[in-house]
Short mmCIF file of C-alpha atoms in Angstrom, two decimals:
data_model
loop_
_atom_site.label_atom_id
_atom_site.label_comp_id
_atom_site.label_asym_id
_atom_site.label_seq_id
_atom_site.Cartn_x
_atom_site.Cartn_y
_atom_site.Cartn_z
CA UNK A 1 -0.04 0.34 0.05
CA UNK A 2 1.15 3.14 -0.77
CA UNK A 3 2.99 5.19 2.44
CA UNK A 4 0.95 8.53 3.01
CA UNK A 5 3.04 12.11 4.96
CA UNK A 6 0.81 14.27 6.89
CA UNK A 7 1.71 17.63 8.77
CA UNK A 8 2.08 16.45 12.80
CA UNK A 9 0.10 18.52 13.72
CA UNK A 10 -2.18 21.71 13.09
CA UNK A 11 -4.30 24.12 14.79
CA UNK A 12 -7.70 25.60 13.77
CA UNK A 13 -9.76 28.08 15.07
CA UNK A 14 -13.18 27.08 16.76
CA UNK A 15 -15.80 28.18 13.55
CA UNK A 16 -13.54 27.74 10.45
CA UNK A 17 -13.30 25.33 8.10
CA UNK A 18 -9.75 23.08 8.99
CA UNK A 19 -8.53 21.33 6.03
CA UNK A 20 -5.64 18.38 6.36
CA UNK A 21 -3.57 17.81 3.37
CA UNK A 22 -1.83 14.59 2.77
CA UNK A 23 0.08 13.34 0.04
CA UNK A 24 0.48 9.76 -0.76
CA UNK A 25 2.73 11.12 -5.15
CA UNK A 26 3.13 6.91 -5.66
CA UNK A 27 -0.58 5.86 -5.20
CA UNK A 28 -2.06 3.08 -7.83
CA UNK A 29 -4.77 2.93 -9.28
CA UNK A 30 -7.20 0.51 -7.08
CA UNK A 31 -6.12 2.18 -4.44
CA UNK A 32 -8.49 4.50 -1.84
CA UNK A 33 -7.57 7.19 0.57
CA UNK A 34 -9.15 6.53 3.86
CA UNK A 35 -9.78 9.18 6.47
CA UNK A 36 -9.85 8.51 9.95
CA UNK A 37 -9.73 10.68 13.51
CA UNK A 38 -8.99 9.58 17.65
CA UNK A 39 -9.50 11.75 19.74
CA UNK A 40 -8.02 10.83 23.10
CA UNK A 41 -8.30 7.75 24.70
CA UNK A 42 -11.78 6.63 22.40
CA UNK A 43 -11.41 4.17 19.69
CA UNK A 44 -10.52 5.60 15.96
CA UNK A 45 -13.26 7.36 14.17
CA UNK A 46 -13.87 6.67 11.00
CA UNK A 47 -14.65 9.03 8.62
CA UNK A 48 -14.19 9.53 4.73
CA UNK A 49 -13.45 7.49 1.65
CA UNK A 50 -12.70 7.92 -2.11
CA UNK A 51 -10.83 6.64 -4.93
CA UNK A 52 -10.76 9.46 -7.53
CA UNK A 53 -13.85 11.95 -7.55
CA UNK A 54 -14.20 14.11 -4.37
CA UNK A 55 -16.83 13.20 -1.83
CA UNK A 56 -19.20 14.41 1.11
CA UNK A 57 -21.12 13.58 3.94
CA UNK A 58 -21.61 14.68 7.10
CA UNK A 59 -19.12 14.74 8.56
CA UNK A 60 -16.47 16.55 6.28
CA UNK A 61 -15.12 16.62 2.38
CA UNK A 62 -12.38 14.78 0.43
CA UNK A 63 -10.74 16.85 -2.35
CA UNK A 64 -7.91 14.64 -4.25
CA UNK A 65 -6.49 16.05 -5.92
CA UNK A 66 -6.62 14.53 -10.13
CA UNK A 67 -3.66 12.89 -11.01
CA UNK A 68 -4.60 11.66 -6.90
CA UNK A 69 -1.36 12.35 -5.51
CA UNK A 70 -2.06 14.28 -2.37
CA UNK A 71 -5.95 15.06 -0.93
CA UNK A 72 -7.04 17.78 1.85
CA UNK A 73 -9.82 16.70 4.38
CA UNK A 74 -11.67 18.91 5.04
CA UNK A 75 -14.07 20.01 8.48
CA UNK A 76 -16.58 22.89 7.69
CA UNK A 77 -16.95 23.91 10.68
CA UNK A 78 -14.77 23.07 13.28
CA UNK A 79 -15.82 22.64 16.89
CA UNK A 80 -13.27 22.28 20.22
CA UNK A 81 -14.62 18.11 20.01
CA UNK A 82 -12.85 17.85 16.75
CA UNK A 83 -9.67 18.47 18.06
CA UNK A 84 -8.07 14.83 17.47
CA UNK A 85 -5.34 13.05 15.83
CA UNK A 86 -6.37 12.69 12.30
CA UNK A 87 -4.71 10.04 9.53
CA UNK A 88 -4.42 9.65 6.26
CA UNK A 89 -4.58 5.79 5.09
CA UNK A 90 -4.20 4.76 1.62
CA UNK A 91 -5.00 1.15 1.10
CA UNK A 92 -6.19 -1.88 -1.93
CA UNK A 93 -7.86 -3.70 1.27
CA UNK A 94 -9.91 -2.38 3.35
CA UNK A 95 -9.51 -5.16 5.68
CA UNK A 96 -5.62 -4.10 5.70
CA UNK A 97 -5.20 -0.52 8.21
CA UNK A 98 -1.91 1.14 7.46
CA UNK A 99 -1.55 3.96 10.57
CA UNK A 100 0.56 6.19 10.08
CA UNK A 101 2.18 9.27 12.28
CA UNK A 102 -0.68 11.25 11.78
CA UNK A 103 -1.88 14.58 12.51
CA UNK A 104 -2.63 16.91 16.18
CA UNK A 105 -4.99 18.89 15.22
CA UNK A 106 -6.22 21.08 17.58
CA UNK A 107 -9.02 23.08 17.74
CA UNK A 108 -8.78 26.53 19.02
CA UNK A 109 -11.74 28.39 21.25
CA UNK B 1 -26.95 -1.14 17.44
CA UNK B 2 -24.47 0.89 16.18
CA UNK B 3 -21.86 0.11 18.24
CA UNK B 4 -18.55 -2.25 19.26
CA UNK B 5 -18.26 -3.26 22.32
CA UNK B 6 -15.48 -3.75 24.35
CA UNK B 7 -15.34 -5.97 27.83
CA UNK B 8 -13.40 -5.04 30.12
CA UNK B 9 -12.41 -1.91 30.09
CA UNK B 10 -9.65 -1.97 32.05
CA UNK B 11 -7.60 -5.21 33.07
CA UNK B 12 -4.47 -5.60 34.81
CA UNK B 13 -2.21 -9.29 35.01
CA UNK B 14 0.16 -11.23 36.16
CA UNK B 15 3.03 -12.29 33.58
CA UNK B 16 2.02 -15.85 34.85
CA UNK B 17 -1.94 -14.87 34.01
CA UNK B 18 -4.08 -16.30 31.35
CA UNK B 19 -7.08 -13.72 30.81
CA UNK B 20 -10.25 -13.01 27.28
CA UNK B 21 -10.83 -9.99 26.02
CA UNK B 22 -13.80 -9.78 23.83
CA UNK B 23 -15.56 -8.52 21.41
CA UNK B 24 -18.63 -7.57 20.41
CA UNK B 25 -20.58 -5.93 17.27
CA UNK B 26 -25.00 -6.56 16.88
CA UNK B 27 -24.50 -4.68 13.39
CA UNK B 28 -24.78 -7.78 11.39
CA UNK B 29 -20.98 -7.15 9.90
CA UNK B 30 -18.71 -9.86 8.91
CA UNK B 31 -15.50 -8.63 9.79
CA UNK B 32 -13.80 -8.22 12.75
CA UNK B 33 -10.79 -7.57 13.80
CA UNK B 34 -7.46 -7.20 16.61
CA UNK B 35 -5.62 -4.06 16.61
CA UNK B 36 -2.91 -3.50 19.35
CA UNK B 37 -2.33 0.40 20.14
CA UNK B 38 1.00 1.72 22.33
CA UNK B 39 1.46 4.58 24.23
CA UNK B 40 0.98 8.11 21.86
CA UNK B 41 1.82 5.39 18.85
CA UNK B 42 -0.64 4.63 15.40
CA UNK B 43 -2.63 1.61 16.40
CA UNK B 44 -1.31 -2.27 15.08
CA UNK B 45 -3.20 -4.28 13.42
CA UNK B 46 -3.14 -7.96 14.20
CA UNK B 47 -5.37 -10.35 13.23
CA UNK B 48 -8.32 -10.49 10.52
CA UNK B 49 -11.06 -12.51 11.05
CA UNK B 50 -13.47 -12.56 7.36
CA UNK B 51 -16.37 -14.17 7.41
CA UNK B 52 -15.72 -16.05 10.80
CA UNK B 53 -12.27 -17.54 9.95
CA UNK B 54 -9.03 -16.36 10.36
CA UNK B 55 -7.68 -14.10 7.04
CA UNK B 56 -4.81 -12.26 8.35
CA UNK B 57 -2.39 -12.80 11.25
CA UNK B 58 0.87 -9.97 11.65
CA UNK B 59 3.23 -12.72 12.77
CA UNK B 60 1.85 -12.22 15.81
CA UNK B 61 3.39 -13.89 18.94
CA UNK B 62 1.45 -16.71 19.65
CA UNK B 63 0.65 -16.15 23.09
CA UNK B 64 -2.51 -13.89 22.08
CA UNK B 65 -4.84 -16.25 20.26
CA UNK B 66 -7.74 -14.68 18.47
CA UNK B 67 -10.82 -16.70 18.70
CA UNK B 68 -13.95 -15.57 16.74
CA UNK B 69 -17.23 -18.33 17.75
CA UNK B 70 -19.91 -16.61 16.37
CA UNK B 71 -19.89 -13.51 13.67
CA UNK B 72 -20.83 -11.24 16.45
CA UNK B 73 -18.49 -12.04 19.29
CA UNK B 74 -14.64 -11.78 18.91
CA UNK B 75 -12.32 -13.30 21.85
CA UNK B 76 -8.81 -12.55 22.30
CA UNK B 77 -7.06 -14.91 24.63
CA UNK B 78 -3.61 -13.32 26.79
CA UNK B 79 -1.40 -16.51 28.10
CA UNK B 80 2.19 -15.77 29.29
CA UNK B 81 2.64 -12.15 28.84
CA UNK B 82 5.25 -9.80 29.12
CA UNK B 83 5.38 -6.09 30.45
CA UNK B 84 4.95 -4.88 26.92
CA UNK B 85 2.32 -5.90 25.85
CA UNK B 86 0.54 -3.13 28.17
CA UNK B 87 -1.61 -1.48 25.83
CA UNK B 88 -4.60 -0.67 24.59
CA UNK B 89 -6.36 -3.06 22.53
CA UNK B 90 -9.01 -1.97 20.15
CA UNK B 91 -12.04 -4.56 17.62
CA UNK B 92 -13.08 -2.92 14.95
CA UNK B 93 -15.79 -4.48 12.93
CA UNK B 94 -17.16 -4.08 9.38
CA UNK B 95 -20.01 -4.80 6.87
CA UNK B 96 -17.06 -6.67 4.53
CA UNK B 97 -14.57 -7.25 4.81
CA UNK B 98 -13.37 -7.20 1.52
CA UNK B 99 -14.02 -4.16 -1.08
CA UNK B 100 -14.48 -0.40 0.18
CA UNK B 101 -14.92 -0.98 3.47
CA UNK B 102 -15.68 1.51 6.79
CA UNK B 103 -14.27 0.22 9.93
CA UNK B 104 -16.01 0.52 12.49
CA UNK B 105 -14.49 0.60 16.31
CA UNK B 106 -15.28 0.11 19.60
CA UNK B 107 -13.25 1.74 22.88
CA UNK B 108 -10.75 -0.65 23.24
CA UNK B 109 -9.76 -3.26 27.01
CA UNK B 110 -6.74 -1.17 28.36
CA UNK B 111 -4.31 -3.50 29.54
CA UNK B 112 -1.54 -4.12 32.33
CA UNK B 113 1.11 -6.77 32.65
CA UNK B 114 2.82 -6.29 35.56
#
């Protein structure tokens, strides 16, 4: 599975959009981009996934570049409860999730 | 019911003890997973069961023994653990275990080996 690169940490003001980048330059055609997050002392939580097209659900939007070498997770109106570690995972098979170090997102009041 | 439950929440065991962790889901999911997470590290996959059969074992030491008695239940039997096995053990389930599947995680069991 392709390796991903994410910033170690990010800050965002409450109420603003949080944009979390992920680079996956070695992604292959049949690999999906998944995003999970882990709030302190809880299990990871699925957010969204995509293959080629941009995706949106009630939690977030996923923007994948045309060459698929990078993506951005957008939390449109961040709240304090969105403070968490966000993991970008690229995988061919949804069974084998390989978590990297992720981005620690802090939402500030 | 849209959650994965894990018991116990906390467990302290000695190196000679035998204990079991339990995971349950009633979402009709056909794949279940065990992960291990050390402090300040990301989760690491240990085992995957798909349709009640072990499909992935990530070279986990034999002192960890998984069991899937039915499609809703997943156990992790522990025997002769070492202090370095202290970690948060996470269970997850997913609808199909293949393709573009989403994993739902439980809250974890925090294990301390003394």
